mmCIF file of C-alpha atoms in Angstrom:
data_model
loop_
_atom_site.group_PDB
_atom_site.id
_atom_site.type_symbol
_atom_site.label_atom_id
_atom_site.label_comp_id
_atom_site.label_asym_id
_atom_site.label_seq_id
_atom_site.Cartn_x
_atom_site.Cartn_y
_atom_site.Cartn_z
ATOM 1 C CA MET A 1 9.059 2.806 -6.513
ATOM 2 C CA GLY A 2 8.302 4.087 -9.948
ATOM 3 C CA ASP A 3 4.647 4.700 -9.000
ATOM 4 C CA GLU A 4 5.425 6.711 -5.850
ATOM 5 C CA GLN A 5 4.513 10.075 -7.386
ATOM 6 C CA LEU A 6 1.283 8.600 -8.697
ATOM 7 C CA ILE A 7 0.506 7.154 -5.253
ATOM 8 C CA ARG A 8 1.074 10.542 -3.613
ATOM 9 C CA ARG A 9 -1.269 12.219 -6.092
ATOM 10 C CA TRP A 10 -3.799 9.460 -5.565
ATOM 11 C CA LYS A 11 -3.697 10.121 -1.805
ATOM 12 C CA LEU A 12 -4.194 13.847 -2.456
ATOM 13 C CA VAL A 13 -7.263 13.076 -4.551
ATOM 14 C CA ASP A 14 -8.506 10.747 -1.810
ATOM 15 C CA ARG A 15 -8.268 13.605 0.692
ATOM 16 C CA VAL A 16 -10.255 15.791 -1.704
ATOM 17 C CA HIS A 17 -12.871 13.039 -1.921
ATOM 18 C CA ARG A 18 -13.103 12.749 1.870
ATOM 19 C CA THR A 19 -13.661 16.513 2.021
ATOM 20 C CA VAL A 20 -16.073 17.008 -0.890
ATOM 21 C CA GLY A 21 -18.350 14.089 0.038
ATOM 22 C CA PRO A 22 -19.173 15.150 3.615
ATOM 23 C CA VAL A 23 -19.384 18.835 2.623
ATOM 24 C CA ALA A 24 -21.907 18.000 -0.115
ATOM 25 C CA LEU A 25 -23.854 15.799 2.278
ATOM 26 C CA LEU A 26 -24.005 18.470 5.003
ATOM 27 C CA GLY A 27 -24.826 21.165 2.444
ATOM 28 C CA VAL A 28 -27.787 19.205 1.108
ATOM 29 C CA LEU A 29 -29.061 18.466 4.608
ATOM 30 C CA TRP A 30 -28.746 22.127 5.601
ATOM 31 C CA TRP A 31 -30.683 23.223 2.511
ATOM 32 C CA TYR A 32 -33.513 20.781 3.085
ATOM 33 C CA LEU A 33 -33.781 21.466 6.798
ATOM 34 C CA ARG A 34 -33.740 25.221 6.140
ATOM 35 C CA SER A 35 -36.570 24.873 3.622
ATOM 36 C CA GLY A 36 -38.681 22.880 6.077
ATOM 37 C CA ALA A 37 -38.581 19.658 4.047
ATOM 38 C CA ASP A 38 -38.686 16.128 5.446
ATOM 39 C CA GLY A 39 -35.270 15.877 7.143
ATOM 40 C CA LEU A 40 -35.337 12.084 7.450
ATOM 41 C CA GLN A 41 -35.919 11.581 3.726
ATOM 42 C CA ALA A 42 -33.196 14.092 2.880
ATOM 43 C CA GLU A 43 -30.722 12.383 5.201
ATOM 44 C CA ALA A 44 -31.476 8.977 3.728
ATOM 45 C CA GLY A 45 -31.156 10.362 0.207
ATOM 46 C CA ALA A 46 -27.845 12.116 0.913
ATOM 47 C CA VAL A 47 -26.295 8.976 2.428
ATOM 48 C CA THR A 48 -27.618 6.871 -0.465
ATOM 49 C CA GLY A 49 -26.135 9.305 -2.978
ATOM 50 C CA LEU A 50 -22.749 9.130 -1.266
ATOM 51 C CA TYR A 51 -22.649 5.344 -1.507
ATOM 52 C CA ALA A 52 -24.108 5.373 -5.024
ATOM 53 C CA ALA A 53 -21.265 7.609 -6.218
ATOM 54 C CA GLY A 54 -18.670 5.133 -4.918
ATOM 55 C CA LEU A 55 -20.432 2.114 -6.402
ATOM 56 C CA LEU A 56 -20.874 3.854 -9.784
ATOM 57 C CA TRP A 57 -17.132 4.598 -9.877
ATOM 58 C CA ALA A 58 -16.244 1.020 -8.965
ATOM 59 C CA GLY A 59 -18.688 -0.385 -11.516
ATOM 60 C CA TYR A 60 -17.330 1.917 -14.213
ATOM 61 C CA LEU A 61 -13.735 0.851 -13.512
ATOM 62 C CA ALA A 62 -14.690 -2.825 -13.459
ATOM 63 C CA GLY A 63 -16.427 -2.579 -16.829
ATOM 64 C CA PRO A 64 -16.455 0.267 -19.381
ATOM 65 C CA ALA A 65 -13.170 1.811 -18.194
ATOM 66 C CA ARG A 66 -11.254 -1.145 -19.623
ATOM 67 C CA TRP A 67 -12.209 -0.035 -23.130
ATOM 68 C CA PHE A 68 -10.158 3.103 -22.556
ATOM 69 C CA GLY A 69 -7.088 1.306 -21.206
ATOM 70 C CA LEU A 70 -7.697 1.995 -17.517
ATOM 71 C CA ARG A 71 -6.330 -0.651 -15.158
ATOM 72 C CA VAL A 72 -7.225 -1.312 -11.500
ATOM 73 C CA ASP A 73 -4.527 -2.837 -9.287
ATOM 74 C CA GLY A 74 -6.711 -4.442 -6.624
ATOM 75 C CA TRP A 75 -9.844 -3.498 -4.689
ATOM 76 C CA SER A 76 -10.521 -2.519 -1.087
ATOM 77 C CA PHE A 77 -13.705 -3.310 0.842
ATOM 78 C CA GLY A 78 -14.890 -1.276 3.810
ATOM 79 C CA SER A 79 -13.323 1.778 5.398
ATOM 80 C CA GLY A 80 -10.457 2.582 7.755
ATOM 81 C CA ALA A 81 -7.049 0.969 8.129
ATOM 82 C CA PRO A 82 -6.332 -2.216 6.125
ATOM 83 C CA VAL A 83 -6.476 -5.399 8.195
ATOM 84 C CA ARG A 84 -5.982 -8.104 5.573
ATOM 85 C CA THR A 85 -4.834 -8.265 1.950
ATOM 86 C CA VAL A 86 -5.212 -11.298 -0.303
ATOM 87 C CA PRO A 87 -2.937 -11.162 -3.371
ATOM 88 C CA GLY A 88 -4.217 -12.009 -6.810
ATOM 89 C CA PRO A 89 -3.213 -11.805 -10.473
ATOM 90 C CA ARG A 90 -4.740 -8.304 -10.726
ATOM 91 C CA GLY A 91 -3.685 -6.902 -7.369
ATOM 92 C CA GLY A 92 -6.052 -8.953 -5.191
ATOM 93 C CA TRP A 93 -8.362 -7.449 -2.610
ATOM 94 C CA GLN A 94 -7.998 -5.714 0.728
ATOM 95 C CA LEU A 95 -10.328 -5.811 3.716
ATOM 96 C CA ARG A 96 -10.476 -2.670 5.878
ATOM 97 C CA ARG A 97 -11.332 -2.255 9.538
ATOM 98 C CA PHE A 98 -14.947 -1.025 9.270
ATOM 99 C CA PRO A 99 -17.200 -3.299 7.133
ATOM 100 C CA LEU A 100 -19.135 -0.514 5.419
ATOM 101 C CA PRO A 101 -20.624 -1.150 1.940
ATOM 102 C CA MET A 102 -17.773 0.650 0.189
ATOM 103 C CA VAL A 103 -15.722 -0.691 -2.732
ATOM 104 C CA ARG A 104 -12.729 1.297 -3.948
ATOM 105 C CA PRO A 105 -9.764 0.634 -6.227
ATOM 106 C CA LEU A 106 -6.431 0.284 -4.427
ATOM 107 C CA LEU A 107 -4.578 1.984 -7.265
ATOM 108 C CA LEU A 108 -5.560 3.094 -10.743
ATOM 109 C CA GLY A 109 -3.241 2.957 -13.715
ATOM 110 C CA THR A 110 -3.191 2.648 -17.496
ATOM 111 C CA ASP A 111 -2.198 -0.202 -19.749
ATOM 112 C CA PRO A 112 1.150 0.411 -21.470
ATOM 113 C CA ALA A 113 -0.481 0.030 -24.887
ATOM 114 C CA SER A 114 -3.012 2.807 -24.271
ATOM 115 C CA GLY A 115 -1.909 6.352 -24.876
ATOM 116 C CA PRO A 116 -2.829 9.391 -22.766
ATOM 117 C CA GLY A 117 -5.208 10.576 -25.479
ATOM 118 C CA ARG A 118 -7.731 7.942 -24.423
ATOM 119 C CA LEU A 119 -8.133 9.411 -20.937
ATOM 120 C CA LEU A 120 -10.340 12.311 -22.088
ATOM 121 C CA PRO A 121 -12.922 9.942 -23.634
ATOM 122 C CA ALA A 122 -12.667 7.879 -20.431
ATOM 123 C CA LEU A 123 -13.469 10.973 -18.364
ATOM 124 C CA LEU A 124 -16.414 11.930 -20.565
ATOM 125 C CA ALA A 125 -17.767 8.385 -20.461
ATOM 126 C CA TYR A 126 -17.557 8.317 -16.667
ATOM 127 C CA LEU A 127 -19.309 11.655 -16.317
ATOM 128 C CA GLY A 128 -22.046 10.295 -18.576
ATOM 129 C CA VAL A 129 -22.433 7.215 -16.358
ATOM 130 C CA ALA A 130 -22.543 9.416 -13.236
ATOM 131 C CA ALA A 131 -25.141 11.739 -14.795
ATOM 132 C CA LEU A 132 -27.299 8.737 -15.685
ATOM 133 C CA GLY A 133 -27.011 7.440 -12.138
ATOM 134 C CA GLY A 134 -27.971 10.860 -10.745
ATOM 135 C CA CYS A 135 -31.023 11.026 -13.005
ATOM 136 C CA LEU A 136 -32.169 7.570 -11.902
ATOM 137 C CA LEU A 137 -31.848 8.547 -8.253
ATOM 138 C CA ASP A 138 -33.788 11.747 -8.885
ATOM 139 C CA LEU A 139 -36.672 9.671 -10.243
ATOM 140 C CA ALA A 140 -37.269 8.409 -6.683
ATOM 141 C CA GLY A 141 -38.968 11.768 -6.093
ATOM 142 C CA GLY A 142 -39.896 13.393 -2.822
ATOM 143 C CA ASP A 143 -37.098 14.824 -0.743
ATOM 144 C CA PHE A 144 -35.115 11.581 -1.078
ATOM 145 C CA GLY A 145 -34.482 11.618 -4.839
ATOM 146 C CA PRO A 146 -33.056 15.134 -5.354
ATOM 147 C CA ALA A 147 -30.824 14.830 -2.264
ATOM 148 C CA ALA A 148 -29.431 11.509 -3.468
ATOM 149 C CA ALA A 149 -28.859 12.864 -6.980
ATOM 150 C CA VAL A 150 -27.025 16.003 -5.818
ATOM 151 C CA VAL A 151 -24.677 14.119 -3.478
ATOM 152 C CA CYS A 152 -24.072 11.417 -6.102
ATOM 153 C CA LEU A 153 -23.018 14.038 -8.647
ATOM 154 C CA ALA A 154 -20.792 15.751 -6.051
ATOM 155 C CA GLY A 155 -19.080 12.385 -5.568
ATOM 156 C CA THR A 156 -17.803 12.491 -9.150
ATOM 157 C CA VAL A 157 -15.242 15.183 -8.266
ATOM 158 C CA ALA A 158 -12.564 12.841 -6.894
ATOM 159 C CA PRO A 159 -12.772 10.251 -9.725
ATOM 160 C CA ALA A 160 -12.641 13.015 -12.316
ATOM 161 C CA LEU A 161 -9.562 14.464 -10.608
ATOM 162 C CA MET A 162 -7.947 11.025 -10.576
ATOM 163 C CA LEU A 163 -8.350 10.706 -14.329
ATOM 164 C CA VAL A 164 -6.786 14.148 -14.715
ATOM 165 C CA VAL A 165 -3.912 13.002 -12.465
ATOM 166 C CA LEU A 166 -3.336 9.988 -14.697
ATOM 167 C CA HIS A 167 -3.299 12.265 -17.718
ATOM 168 C CA THR A 168 -0.816 14.748 -16.229
ATOM 169 C CA THR A 169 1.529 12.373 -14.407
ATOM 170 C CA SER A 170 4.638 11.913 -16.487
ATOM 171 C CA ALA A 171 5.123 8.426 -17.838
ATOM 172 C CA ALA A 172 8.745 8.744 -16.704
ATOM 173 C CA VAL A 173 7.728 8.226 -13.076
ATOM 174 C CA ARG A 174 6.180 4.848 -13.857
ATOM 175 C CA LEU A 175 8.138 1.643 -14.149
ATOM 176 C CA ALA A 176 9.046 0.624 -17.669
ATOM 177 C CA PRO A 177 7.655 -2.783 -18.753
ATOM 178 C CA GLU A 178 11.082 -4.456 -18.458
ATOM 179 C CA LEU A 179 11.454 -3.166 -14.872
ATOM 180 C CA GLN A 180 7.960 -4.336 -14.047
ATOM 181 C CA GLU A 181 9.065 -7.774 -15.221
ATOM 182 C CA VAL A 182 12.053 -7.641 -12.845
ATOM 183 C CA ALA A 183 9.759 -6.644 -9.977
ATOM 184 C CA ARG A 184 7.336 -9.491 -10.743
ATOM 185 C CA THR A 185 10.133 -12.036 -11.087
ATOM 186 C CA MET A 186 11.618 -10.994 -7.738
ATOM 187 C CA GLN A 187 8.418 -12.175 -6.045
ATOM 188 C CA ARG A 188 9.260 -15.762 -6.929
ATOM 189 C CA ASP A 189 12.997 -15.977 -7.785
ATOM 190 C CA VAL A 190 15.589 -13.482 -6.583
ATOM 191 C CA ALA A 191 18.426 -14.998 -8.611
ATOM 192 C CA GLU A 192 16.421 -14.745 -11.845
ATOM 193 C CA ALA A 193 15.481 -11.152 -11.006
ATOM 194 C CA ARG A 194 19.171 -10.348 -10.632
ATOM 195 C CA ARG A 195 19.910 -11.914 -14.026
ATOM 196 C CA LEU A 196 17.169 -9.848 -15.695
ATOM 197 C CA LEU A 197 18.332 -6.687 -13.949
ATOM 198 C CA ASP A 198 21.957 -7.137 -14.956
ATOM 199 C CA ALA A 199 20.861 -7.488 -18.578
ATOM 200 C CA LEU A 200 19.261 -4.013 -18.539
ATOM 201 C CA PRO A 201 21.129 -0.774 -19.218
ATOM 202 C CA PRO A 202 21.845 1.292 -16.075
ATOM 203 C CA SER A 203 19.183 3.885 -15.217
ATOM 204 C CA THR A 204 17.747 5.660 -12.207
ATOM 205 C CA ALA A 205 14.625 3.506 -12.221
ATOM 206 C CA ALA A 206 16.664 0.335 -12.591
ATOM 207 C CA GLY A 207 18.751 1.511 -9.644
ATOM 208 C CA GLY A 208 15.618 1.706 -7.483
ATOM 209 C CA ILE A 209 14.595 -1.830 -8.379
ATOM 210 C CA GLY A 210 18.210 -2.845 -7.953
ATOM 211 C CA LEU A 211 18.124 -1.741 -4.316
ATOM 212 C CA SER A 212 15.164 -4.049 -3.680
ATOM 213 C CA VAL A 213 17.135 -6.901 -5.221
ATOM 214 C CA LEU A 214 20.098 -6.042 -2.992
ATOM 215 C CA LEU A 215 17.829 -6.302 0.050
ATOM 216 C CA ALA A 216 16.676 -9.776 -0.968
ATOM 217 C CA GLU A 217 20.275 -10.808 -1.635
ATOM 218 C CA GLY A 218 21.362 -9.748 1.843
ATOM 219 C CA ARG A 219 23.724 -7.008 0.681
ATOM 220 C CA TYR A 220 22.471 -4.638 3.361
ATOM 221 C CA ARG A 221 25.540 -2.467 3.773
ATOM 222 C CA GLU A 222 25.804 -1.845 0.041
ATOM 223 C CA LEU A 223 22.096 -1.014 -0.107
ATOM 224 C CA ALA A 224 22.295 1.392 2.840
ATOM 225 C CA ASP A 225 25.273 3.213 1.354
ATOM 226 C CA ARG A 226 23.683 3.534 -2.082
ATOM 227 C CA ALA A 227 20.293 4.547 -0.672
ATOM 228 C CA ALA A 228 21.920 7.212 1.524
ATOM 229 C CA GLU A 229 23.309 8.828 -1.630
ATOM 230 C CA SER A 230 19.892 9.020 -3.284
ATOM 231 C CA THR A 231 17.539 9.603 -0.315
ATOM 232 C CA ALA A 232 17.565 13.356 -0.822
ATOM 233 C CA ARG A 233 16.178 12.854 -4.328
ATOM 234 C CA ALA A 234 13.858 9.926 -3.680
ATOM 235 C CA GLY A 235 12.586 9.813 -0.067
ATOM 236 C CA GLY A 236 9.371 7.900 0.605
ATOM 237 C CA ALA A 237 9.837 4.307 -0.478
ATOM 238 C CA MET A 238 13.612 4.765 -0.324
ATOM 239 C CA ASP A 239 13.360 5.644 3.389
ATOM 240 C CA LEU A 240 11.396 2.452 4.003
ATOM 241 C CA LEU A 241 13.907 0.365 2.088
ATOM 242 C CA GLN A 242 16.972 1.873 3.755
ATOM 243 C CA ALA A 243 15.463 1.556 7.239
ATOM 244 C CA ARG A 244 14.747 -2.119 6.679
ATOM 245 C CA ALA A 245 18.252 -2.692 5.349
ATOM 246 C CA LEU A 246 19.769 -1.160 8.499
ATOM 247 C CA ALA A 247 17.485 -3.254 10.714
ATOM 248 C CA TYR A 248 18.462 -6.451 8.881
ATOM 249 C CA LEU A 249 22.110 -5.415 9.119
ATOM 250 C CA ASP A 250 21.694 -5.059 12.883
ATOM 251 C CA GLU A 251 20.246 -8.579 13.064
ATOM 252 C CA THR A 252 23.498 -9.949 11.662
ATOM 253 C CA GLY A 253 25.571 -8.075 14.259
ATOM 254 C CA ALA A 254 27.327 -5.943 11.621
ATOM 255 C CA ALA A 255 25.640 -2.618 12.497
ATOM 256 C CA ASP A 256 27.247 0.098 14.606
ATOM 257 C CA ASP A 257 25.794 2.911 16.725
ATOM 258 C CA ALA A 258 25.622 5.252 13.725
ATOM 259 C CA ASP A 259 23.592 2.661 11.804
ATOM 260 C CA ARG A 260 21.163 2.318 14.709
ATOM 261 C CA ALA A 261 20.734 6.069 14.999
ATOM 262 C CA ALA A 262 20.153 6.277 11.243
ATOM 263 C CA PHE A 263 17.529 3.528 11.514
ATOM 264 C CA HIS A 264 15.514 5.484 14.092
ATOM 265 C CA ALA A 265 15.723 8.656 11.989
ATOM 266 C CA LEU A 266 14.577 6.790 8.882
ATOM 267 C CA HIS A 267 11.762 5.145 10.821
ATOM 268 C CA ARG A 268 10.432 8.572 11.780
ATOM 269 C CA ALA A 269 10.706 9.722 8.166
ATOM 270 C CA ALA A 270 8.955 6.583 6.910
ATOM 271 C CA LEU A 271 5.939 7.318 9.117
ATOM 272 C CA ARG A 272 5.258 10.338 6.898
ATOM 273 C CA THR A 273 5.022 8.262 3.711
ATOM 274 C CA PRO A 274 1.599 7.354 2.231
ATOM 275 C CA ARG A 275 -0.152 4.443 3.904
ATOM 276 C CA SER A 276 -0.215 2.654 0.551
ATOM 277 C CA LEU A 277 3.579 2.362 0.709
ATOM 278 C CA ARG A 278 3.664 1.288 4.363
ATOM 279 C CA ALA A 279 0.788 -1.224 4.378
ATOM 280 C CA GLY A 280 2.102 -4.695 5.146
ATOM 281 C CA SER A 281 5.673 -3.554 5.829
ATOM 282 C CA ASP A 282 7.573 -5.227 8.675
ATOM 283 C CA LEU A 283 9.170 -1.888 9.627
ATOM 284 C CA PRO A 284 6.934 -1.311 12.714
ATOM 285 C CA ALA A 285 7.894 -4.765 14.002
ATOM 286 C CA LEU A 286 11.566 -4.082 13.318
ATOM 287 C CA TYR A 287 11.249 -0.855 15.294
ATOM 288 C CA GLU A 288 9.834 -2.726 18.300
ATOM 289 C CA LEU A 289 12.643 -5.271 18.067
ATOM 290 C CA ALA A 290 15.160 -2.424 18.040
ATOM 291 C CA ARG A 291 13.569 -1.215 21.297
ATOM 292 C CA ASN A 292 13.798 -4.772 22.714
ATOM 293 C CA HIS A 293 10.010 -5.210 22.794
ATOM 294 C CA PRO A 294 9.592 -8.714 21.262
ATOM 295 C CA GLY A 295 5.977 -8.993 22.427
ATOM 296 C CA LEU A 296 4.943 -5.834 20.603
ATOM 297 C CA ALA A 297 7.048 -6.897 17.629
ATOM 298 C CA ILE A 298 5.078 -10.150 17.445
ATOM 299 C CA ASP A 299 1.805 -8.213 17.258
ATOM 300 C CA GLU A 300 3.138 -5.834 14.582
ATOM 301 C CA ALA A 301 4.638 -8.636 12.485
ATOM 302 C CA ARG A 302 1.421 -10.643 12.591
ATOM 303 C CA SER A 303 -0.534 -7.619 11.395
ATOM 304 C CA ALA A 304 1.986 -6.973 8.617
ATOM 305 C CA ALA A 305 1.807 -10.596 7.441
ATOM 306 C CA ALA A 306 -1.985 -10.327 7.214
ATOM 307 C CA VAL A 307 -1.915 -7.045 5.290
ATOM 308 C CA GLY A 308 1.150 -7.548 3.065
ATOM 309 C CA SER A 309 -0.018 -8.115 -0.489
ATOM 310 C CA THR A 310 3.080 -9.222 -2.405
ATOM 311 C CA PRO A 311 4.785 -12.559 -1.645
ATOM 312 C CA LEU A 312 8.136 -10.934 -0.849
ATOM 313 C CA ARG A 313 6.631 -8.399 1.578
ATOM 314 C CA ARG A 314 4.485 -11.023 3.296
ATOM 315 C CA SER A 315 7.465 -13.375 3.552
ATOM 316 C CA ALA A 316 9.550 -10.603 5.130
ATOM 317 C CA ALA A 317 6.822 -10.043 7.730
ATOM 318 C CA TYR A 318 6.758 -13.754 8.601
ATOM 319 C CA ALA A 319 10.563 -13.745 8.843
ATOM 320 C CA THR A 320 10.431 -10.812 11.263
ATOM 321 C CA LEU A 321 7.726 -12.651 13.202
ATOM 322 C CA ALA A 322 10.085 -15.630 13.470
ATOM 323 C CA LEU A 323 12.843 -13.406 14.829
ATOM 324 C CA ALA A 324 10.442 -11.820 17.335
ATOM 325 C CA PHE A 325 9.346 -15.251 18.588
ATOM 326 C CA HIS A 326 13.004 -16.289 18.819
ATOM 327 C CA ARG A 327 13.883 -13.273 20.948
ATOM 328 C CA ALA A 328 10.814 -13.886 23.116
ATOM 329 C CA GLY A 329 12.067 -17.414 23.838
ATOM 330 C CA ARG A 330 9.331 -19.221 21.893
ATOM 331 C CA PRO A 331 11.302 -21.536 19.582
ATOM 332 C CA GLU A 332 8.467 -23.689 18.233
ATOM 333 C CA GLU A 333 6.467 -20.675 17.122
ATOM 334 C CA ALA A 334 9.623 -19.134 15.669
ATOM 335 C CA ARG A 335 10.242 -22.181 13.488
ATOM 336 C CA ALA A 336 6.594 -22.256 12.372
ATOM 337 C CA ALA A 337 6.753 -18.579 11.378
ATOM 338 C CA LEU A 338 9.984 -19.180 9.470
ATOM 339 C CA GLU A 339 8.352 -22.048 7.604
ATOM 340 C CA SER A 340 5.476 -19.719 6.686
ATOM 341 C CA ALA A 341 8.032 -17.251 5.338
ATOM 342 C CA ARG A 342 9.554 -19.966 3.131
ATOM 343 C CA ARG A 343 6.160 -21.063 1.801
ATOM 344 C CA THR A 344 4.997 -17.509 1.137
ATOM 345 C CA GLY A 345 7.887 -15.944 -0.776
ATOM 346 C CA PRO A 346 11.116 -16.693 -2.622
ATOM 347 C CA ALA A 347 14.383 -17.817 -1.062
ATOM 348 C CA THR A 348 16.336 -14.846 0.301
ATOM 349 C CA ALA A 349 19.588 -14.348 2.189
ATOM 350 C CA ARG A 350 17.658 -13.328 5.301
ATOM 351 C CA LEU A 351 15.771 -16.618 5.397
ATOM 352 C CA ASP A 352 19.094 -18.468 5.216
ATOM 353 C CA PHE A 353 20.451 -16.351 8.075
ATOM 354 C CA LEU A 354 17.394 -16.928 10.247
ATOM 355 C CA THR A 355 17.498 -20.655 9.537
ATOM 356 C CA GLY A 356 21.004 -20.779 10.982
ATOM 357 C CA LEU A 357 20.041 -18.514 13.866
ATOM 358 C CA LEU A 358 17.094 -20.654 14.907
ATOM 359 C CA ALA A 359 19.199 -23.799 14.655
ATOM 360 C CA ALA A 360 21.661 -22.388 17.202
ATOM 361 C CA PRO A 361 21.235 -23.053 20.947
ATOM 362 C CA GLU A 362 18.177 -21.218 22.233
ATOM 363 C CA PRO A 363 18.876 -17.996 24.144
ATOM 364 C CA ALA A 364 17.106 -17.015 27.344
ATOM 365 C CA PRO A 365 14.045 -14.808 26.704
ATOM 366 C CA ALA A 366 15.020 -11.140 26.546
ATOM 367 C CA PRO A 367 13.213 -9.009 29.140
ATOM 368 C CA GLU A 368 11.093 -6.332 27.505
ATOM 369 C CA LEU A 369 12.005 -2.742 28.139
ATOM 370 C CA ARG A 370 9.228 -0.715 29.747
ATOM 371 C CA THR A 371 8.713 2.867 28.658
#
């Protein structure tokens, strides 16, 4: 949650990139076609320059950027919506729907030991790398080289803006190292995460992490009440967390009509959050379960399990998949999904609840509502 402001700014920069790149490409093509040059060479050069700009940025982040304390939390391959995420010690990698030759960082950050003063040299070094790449493309000559060079240099706008964003984003919105440790520990041991959290002094950031721990502990009502008090200030990730808490509360039979209405309102609000926050969440599947559509919930939960990057999020998706299979009257698949949830993430109160639920006599399949 501490990186939510940074994620929102990152998405803004990404929108700038998606605007500047095509505009530069079309501008170059218009200029060449207007001057009577070889349109095919210009088109090939413009497209090459667009891809070269992305690969130069990725190569810079993978190599020289580390000298300036820049840190990449995972990589994405292709374009479009994410379809699969494989976790790793440095964020892992994410495969997107269209297999285009595009490599991008999932999120860019700075090492705690590096100060903001190193970002200006990082920006200058990147611009130098981009200028060198543009010059090399220009050496191709003809109508291809200049078109590729111009579009490649235009592609430096978004990365340069991202470095400025890192420089101007207050360090207060990022998780402190001790809270990052709590978040990492929660991916493997909820009880240990609670012990580490209780040892920290109270703070707003700790409260946000604390809500995630409450979710894993099964204290859904307490989480929903506390999140409702802070939603006006936080929003975004807090909406996602509170909506999931209300859905899990409904699974236990402890929710009332007001809770269900609040869940639907929060679900609508969560749809407006950045895709980076929603990727791999089981919230779409929970929404289909709330509408008594177990078949659609199975599809959504499977997709979430494939995309979810962190063990806890992936485990939650498998747990929701187990519940969807259970409500669809498919007990064997429900037990297999629950076992996947246990293997994937730490022990949570929800897994204990679902274990007892699946051990109970099997209900008749619920008919799906048709809308």
